[in-house]
mmCIF file of N, CA and C in Angstrom:
data_model
loop_
_atom_site.group_PDB
_atom_site.id
_atom_site.type_symbol
_atom_site.label_atom_id
_atom_site.label_comp_id
_atom_site.label_asym_id
_atom_site.label_seq_id
_atom_site.Cartn_x
_atom_site.Cartn_y
_atom_site.Cartn_z
ATOM 1 N N MET A 24 -13.042 -147.737 -174.169
ATOM 2 C CA MET A 24 -11.660 -147.656 -173.776
ATOM 3 C C MET A 24 -11.311 -148.805 -172.825
ATOM 4 N N GLN A 25 -12.222 -149.091 -171.901
ATOM 5 C CA GLN A 25 -11.965 -150.158 -170.943
ATOM 6 C C GLN A 25 -11.840 -151.504 -171.650
ATOM 7 N N ALA A 26 -12.623 -151.711 -172.699
ATOM 8 C CA ALA A 26 -12.548 -152.975 -173.442
ATOM 9 C C ALA A 26 -11.163 -153.157 -174.049
ATOM 10 N N TRP A 27 -10.574 -152.080 -174.562
ATOM 11 C CA TRP A 27 -9.228 -152.163 -175.137
ATOM 12 C C TRP A 27 -8.200 -152.473 -174.053
ATOM 13 N N ALA A 28 -8.367 -151.839 -172.901
ATOM 14 C CA ALA A 28 -7.449 -152.090 -171.792
ATOM 15 C C ALA A 28 -7.559 -153.541 -171.335
ATOM 16 N N ASP A 29 -8.785 -154.050 -171.239
ATOM 17 C CA ASP A 29 -8.985 -155.447 -170.841
ATOM 18 C C ASP A 29 -8.345 -156.391 -171.850
ATOM 19 N N GLU A 30 -8.519 -156.080 -173.128
ATOM 20 C CA GLU A 30 -7.938 -156.920 -174.184
ATOM 21 C C GLU A 30 -6.412 -156.927 -174.081
ATOM 22 N N ALA A 31 -5.817 -155.760 -173.861
ATOM 23 C CA ALA A 31 -4.361 -155.662 -173.753
ATOM 24 C C ALA A 31 -3.848 -156.420 -172.533
ATOM 25 N N GLU A 32 -4.559 -156.310 -171.426
ATOM 26 C CA GLU A 32 -4.140 -156.999 -170.212
ATOM 27 C C GLU A 32 -4.246 -158.507 -170.349
ATOM 28 N N ALA A 33 -5.213 -158.973 -171.127
ATOM 29 C CA ALA A 33 -5.373 -160.415 -171.333
ATOM 30 C C ALA A 33 -4.255 -160.968 -172.203
ATOM 31 N N GLY A 34 -3.628 -160.107 -172.990
ATOM 32 C CA GLY A 34 -2.527 -160.546 -173.854
ATOM 33 C C GLY A 34 -3.013 -160.820 -175.265
ATOM 34 N N TYR A 35 -2.062 -160.855 -176.176
ATOM 35 C CA TYR A 35 -2.360 -161.075 -177.586
ATOM 36 C C TYR A 35 -1.690 -162.342 -178.065
ATOM 37 N N ASP A 36 -2.321 -162.991 -179.011
ATOM 38 C CA ASP A 36 -1.737 -164.163 -179.657
ATOM 39 C C ASP A 36 -0.773 -163.654 -180.726
ATOM 40 N N VAL A 37 0.519 -163.778 -180.472
ATOM 41 C CA VAL A 37 1.532 -163.244 -181.378
ATOM 42 C C VAL A 37 1.421 -163.885 -182.757
ATOM 43 N N GLU A 38 1.137 -165.164 -182.828
ATOM 44 C CA GLU A 38 0.994 -165.840 -184.124
ATOM 45 C C GLU A 38 -0.158 -165.241 -184.924
ATOM 46 N N GLU A 39 -1.257 -164.948 -184.263
ATOM 47 C CA GLU A 39 -2.412 -164.356 -184.944
ATOM 48 C C GLU A 39 -2.075 -162.959 -185.451
ATOM 49 N N LEU A 40 -1.376 -162.176 -184.647
ATOM 50 C CA LEU A 40 -0.982 -160.834 -185.080
ATOM 51 C C LEU A 40 -0.055 -160.902 -186.283
ATOM 52 N N ALA A 41 0.883 -161.837 -186.287
ATOM 53 C CA ALA A 41 1.827 -161.972 -187.399
ATOM 54 C C ALA A 41 1.092 -162.316 -188.687
ATOM 55 N N ARG A 42 0.032 -163.094 -188.607
ATOM 56 C CA ARG A 42 -0.716 -163.487 -189.809
ATOM 57 C C ARG A 42 -1.540 -162.334 -190.364
ATOM 58 N N ARG A 43 -1.935 -161.403 -189.533
ATOM 59 C CA ARG A 43 -2.832 -160.339 -189.970
ATOM 60 C C ARG A 43 -2.124 -159.157 -190.600
ATOM 61 N N TRP A 44 -0.868 -158.930 -190.320
ATOM 62 C CA TRP A 44 -0.187 -157.714 -190.761
ATOM 63 C C TRP A 44 0.515 -157.912 -192.086
ATOM 64 N N GLY A 45 0.597 -156.853 -192.849
ATOM 65 C CA GLY A 45 1.354 -156.848 -194.093
ATOM 66 C C GLY A 45 0.574 -157.385 -195.276
ATOM 67 N N ARG A 46 1.238 -157.375 -196.396
ATOM 68 C CA ARG A 46 0.620 -157.868 -197.621
ATOM 69 C C ARG A 46 0.560 -159.385 -197.599
ATOM 70 N N PRO A 47 -0.423 -159.948 -198.268
ATOM 71 C CA PRO A 47 -0.453 -161.408 -198.354
ATOM 72 C C PRO A 47 0.736 -161.894 -199.181
ATOM 73 N N PRO A 48 1.312 -163.032 -198.831
ATOM 74 C CA PRO A 48 2.477 -163.526 -199.570
ATOM 75 C C PRO A 48 2.117 -163.937 -200.994
ATOM 76 N N ARG A 49 3.067 -163.779 -201.915
ATOM 77 C CA ARG A 49 2.873 -164.192 -203.300
ATOM 78 C C ARG A 49 3.229 -165.667 -203.455
ATOM 79 N N ALA A 50 4.007 -166.193 -202.541
ATOM 80 C CA ALA A 50 4.454 -167.583 -202.602
ATOM 81 C C ALA A 50 4.624 -168.067 -201.164
ATOM 82 N N GLU A 51 5.036 -169.330 -201.025
ATOM 83 C CA GLU A 51 5.230 -169.868 -199.675
ATOM 84 C C GLU A 51 6.314 -169.105 -198.924
ATOM 85 N N LYS A 52 7.375 -168.722 -199.637
ATOM 86 C CA LYS A 52 8.456 -167.975 -199.010
ATOM 87 C C LYS A 52 8.245 -166.486 -199.264
ATOM 88 N N ALA A 53 8.839 -165.676 -198.440
ATOM 89 C CA ALA A 53 8.725 -164.226 -198.601
ATOM 90 C C ALA A 53 9.340 -163.790 -199.926
ATOM 91 N N SER A 54 8.713 -162.829 -200.570
ATOM 92 C CA SER A 54 9.240 -162.278 -201.815
ATOM 93 C C SER A 54 10.376 -161.320 -201.503
ATOM 94 N N LYS A 55 11.244 -161.121 -202.462
ATOM 95 C CA LYS A 55 12.343 -160.175 -202.321
ATOM 96 C C LYS A 55 11.926 -158.836 -202.919
ATOM 97 N N VAL A 56 12.270 -157.761 -202.257
ATOM 98 C CA VAL A 56 12.014 -156.419 -202.764
ATOM 99 C C VAL A 56 13.276 -155.967 -203.489
ATOM 100 N N ILE A 57 13.118 -155.552 -204.748
ATOM 101 C CA ILE A 57 14.251 -155.115 -205.560
ATOM 102 C C ILE A 57 14.037 -153.646 -205.934
ATOM 103 N N PRO A 58 14.717 -152.718 -205.260
ATOM 104 C CA PRO A 58 14.564 -151.308 -205.633
ATOM 105 C C PRO A 58 15.107 -151.080 -207.044
ATOM 106 N N THR A 59 14.355 -150.390 -207.858
ATOM 107 C CA THR A 59 14.733 -150.131 -209.246
ATOM 108 C C THR A 59 14.401 -148.687 -209.581
ATOM 109 N N ARG A 60 15.269 -148.054 -210.345
ATOM 110 C CA ARG A 60 15.037 -146.661 -210.734
ATOM 111 C C ARG A 60 14.585 -146.594 -212.180
ATOM 112 N N PHE A 61 13.584 -145.754 -212.433
ATOM 113 C CA PHE A 61 13.059 -145.517 -213.772
ATOM 114 C C PHE A 61 13.103 -144.020 -214.055
ATOM 115 N N SER A 62 13.376 -143.665 -215.310
ATOM 116 C CA SER A 62 13.281 -142.256 -215.699
ATOM 117 C C SER A 62 11.806 -141.869 -215.703
ATOM 118 N N ASP A 63 11.536 -140.584 -215.767
ATOM 119 C CA ASP A 63 10.147 -140.125 -215.827
ATOM 120 C C ASP A 63 9.435 -140.700 -217.046
ATOM 121 N N ASP A 64 10.135 -140.736 -218.190
ATOM 122 C CA ASP A 64 9.529 -141.276 -219.414
ATOM 123 C C ASP A 64 9.244 -142.768 -219.292
ATOM 124 N N GLU A 65 10.194 -143.520 -218.720
ATOM 125 C CA GLU A 65 9.983 -144.961 -218.540
ATOM 126 C C GLU A 65 8.796 -145.227 -217.624
ATOM 127 N N LEU A 66 8.730 -144.491 -216.532
ATOM 128 C CA LEU A 66 7.639 -144.685 -215.581
ATOM 129 C C LEU A 66 6.297 -144.297 -216.195
ATOM 130 N N ALA A 67 6.276 -143.219 -216.962
ATOM 131 C CA ALA A 67 5.028 -142.800 -217.616
ATOM 132 C C ALA A 67 4.550 -143.867 -218.590
ATOM 133 N N SER A 68 5.477 -144.436 -219.369
ATOM 134 C CA SER A 68 5.114 -145.499 -220.313
ATOM 135 C C SER A 68 4.605 -146.733 -219.580
ATOM 136 N N LEU A 69 5.288 -147.081 -218.516
ATOM 137 C CA LEU A 69 4.890 -148.236 -217.712
ATOM 138 C C LEU A 69 3.489 -148.045 -217.147
ATOM 139 N N MET A 70 3.232 -146.883 -216.560
ATOM 140 C CA MET A 70 1.936 -146.623 -215.942
ATOM 141 C C MET A 70 0.822 -146.540 -216.981
ATOM 142 N N GLU A 71 1.122 -145.986 -218.142
ATOM 143 C CA GLU A 71 0.120 -145.913 -219.210
ATOM 144 C C GLU A 71 -0.317 -147.315 -219.631
ATOM 145 N N ARG A 72 0.645 -148.193 -219.829
ATOM 146 C CA ARG A 72 0.328 -149.568 -220.226
ATOM 147 C C ARG A 72 -0.393 -150.301 -219.100
ATOM 148 N N ALA A 73 0.064 -150.142 -217.876
ATOM 149 C CA ALA A 73 -0.568 -150.809 -216.734
ATOM 150 C C ALA A 73 -2.023 -150.370 -216.592
ATOM 151 N N GLU A 74 -2.278 -149.085 -216.728
ATOM 152 C CA GLU A 74 -3.653 -148.583 -216.621
ATOM 153 C C GLU A 74 -4.519 -149.123 -217.752
ATOM 154 N N ARG A 75 -3.951 -149.187 -218.953
ATOM 155 C CA ARG A 75 -4.697 -149.729 -220.095
ATOM 156 C C ARG A 75 -5.108 -151.180 -219.853
ATOM 157 N N GLU A 76 -4.219 -151.933 -219.208
ATOM 158 C CA GLU A 76 -4.476 -153.350 -218.953
ATOM 159 C C GLU A 76 -5.174 -153.593 -217.618
ATOM 160 N N GLY A 77 -5.375 -152.543 -216.836
ATOM 161 C CA GLY A 77 -6.071 -152.684 -215.559
ATOM 162 C C GLY A 77 -5.265 -153.419 -214.506
ATOM 163 N N ILE A 78 -3.951 -153.222 -214.518
ATOM 164 C CA ILE A 78 -3.087 -153.877 -213.531
ATOM 165 C C ILE A 78 -2.275 -152.818 -212.800
ATOM 166 N N ASP A 79 -1.715 -153.199 -211.656
ATOM 167 C CA ASP A 79 -0.899 -152.241 -210.915
ATOM 168 C C ASP A 79 0.540 -152.257 -211.428
ATOM 169 N N ARG A 80 1.312 -151.312 -210.971
ATOM 170 C CA ARG A 80 2.689 -151.144 -211.444
ATOM 171 C C ARG A 80 3.542 -152.379 -211.185
ATOM 172 N N SER A 81 3.453 -152.951 -209.987
ATOM 173 C CA SER A 81 4.268 -154.120 -209.658
ATOM 174 C C SER A 81 3.941 -155.301 -210.562
ATOM 175 N N THR A 82 2.660 -155.511 -210.812
ATOM 176 C CA THR A 82 2.245 -156.607 -211.690
ATOM 177 C C THR A 82 2.774 -156.383 -213.097
ATOM 178 N N ALA A 83 2.739 -155.142 -213.574
ATOM 179 C CA ALA A 83 3.254 -154.827 -214.910
ATOM 180 C C ALA A 83 4.750 -155.099 -214.994
ATOM 181 N N ILE A 84 5.489 -154.708 -213.976
ATOM 182 C CA ILE A 84 6.938 -154.935 -213.972
ATOM 183 C C ILE A 84 7.238 -156.426 -213.948
ATOM 184 N N ARG A 85 6.527 -157.193 -213.104
ATOM 185 C CA ARG A 85 6.758 -158.644 -213.053
ATOM 186 C C ARG A 85 6.455 -159.294 -214.396
ATOM 187 N N ALA A 86 5.379 -158.855 -215.065
ATOM 188 C CA ALA A 86 5.030 -159.415 -216.377
ATOM 189 C C ALA A 86 6.129 -159.123 -217.391
ATOM 190 N N ALA A 87 6.657 -157.902 -217.375
ATOM 191 C CA ALA A 87 7.727 -157.540 -218.306
ATOM 192 C C ALA A 87 8.986 -158.363 -218.044
ATOM 193 N N VAL A 88 9.324 -158.561 -216.780
ATOM 194 C CA VAL A 88 10.509 -159.353 -216.435
ATOM 195 C C VAL A 88 10.324 -160.807 -216.862
ATOM 196 N N ARG A 89 9.132 -161.377 -216.613
ATOM 197 C CA ARG A 89 8.877 -162.765 -217.033
ATOM 198 C C ARG A 89 9.012 -162.911 -218.547
ATOM 199 N N GLN A 90 8.451 -161.958 -219.292
ATOM 200 C CA GLN A 90 8.522 -162.012 -220.754
ATOM 201 C C GLN A 90 9.976 -161.892 -221.222
ATOM 202 N N TRP A 91 10.729 -160.983 -220.647
ATOM 203 C CA TRP A 91 12.127 -160.792 -221.020
ATOM 204 C C TRP A 91 12.943 -162.040 -220.688
ATOM 205 N N ALA A 92 12.736 -162.607 -219.507
ATOM 206 C CA ALA A 92 13.507 -163.775 -219.076
ATOM 207 C C ALA A 92 13.192 -165.004 -219.921
ATOM 208 N N ALA A 93 11.985 -165.089 -220.440
ATOM 209 C CA ALA A 93 11.585 -166.254 -221.238
ATOM 210 C C ALA A 93 12.081 -166.159 -222.682
ATOM 211 N N ALA A 94 12.517 -164.981 -223.104
ATOM 212 C CA ALA A 94 12.946 -164.791 -224.505
ATOM 213 C C ALA A 94 14.283 -165.441 -224.774
#
């Protein structure tokens, strides 16, 4: 406990703390969060495909958007 108190009293490097928190960036600039609603059936289909391909939901959605935008 005393070690934590000593560390707090010595102060923290704010830049170091900012680098450690949150998800790693996908690009140089911060990504935008776009809330989107899916029906239960749409979400089930999305998750089934994502699990089959071994990817997470966000990656699956980004892949679908890239494919749609390129068409």
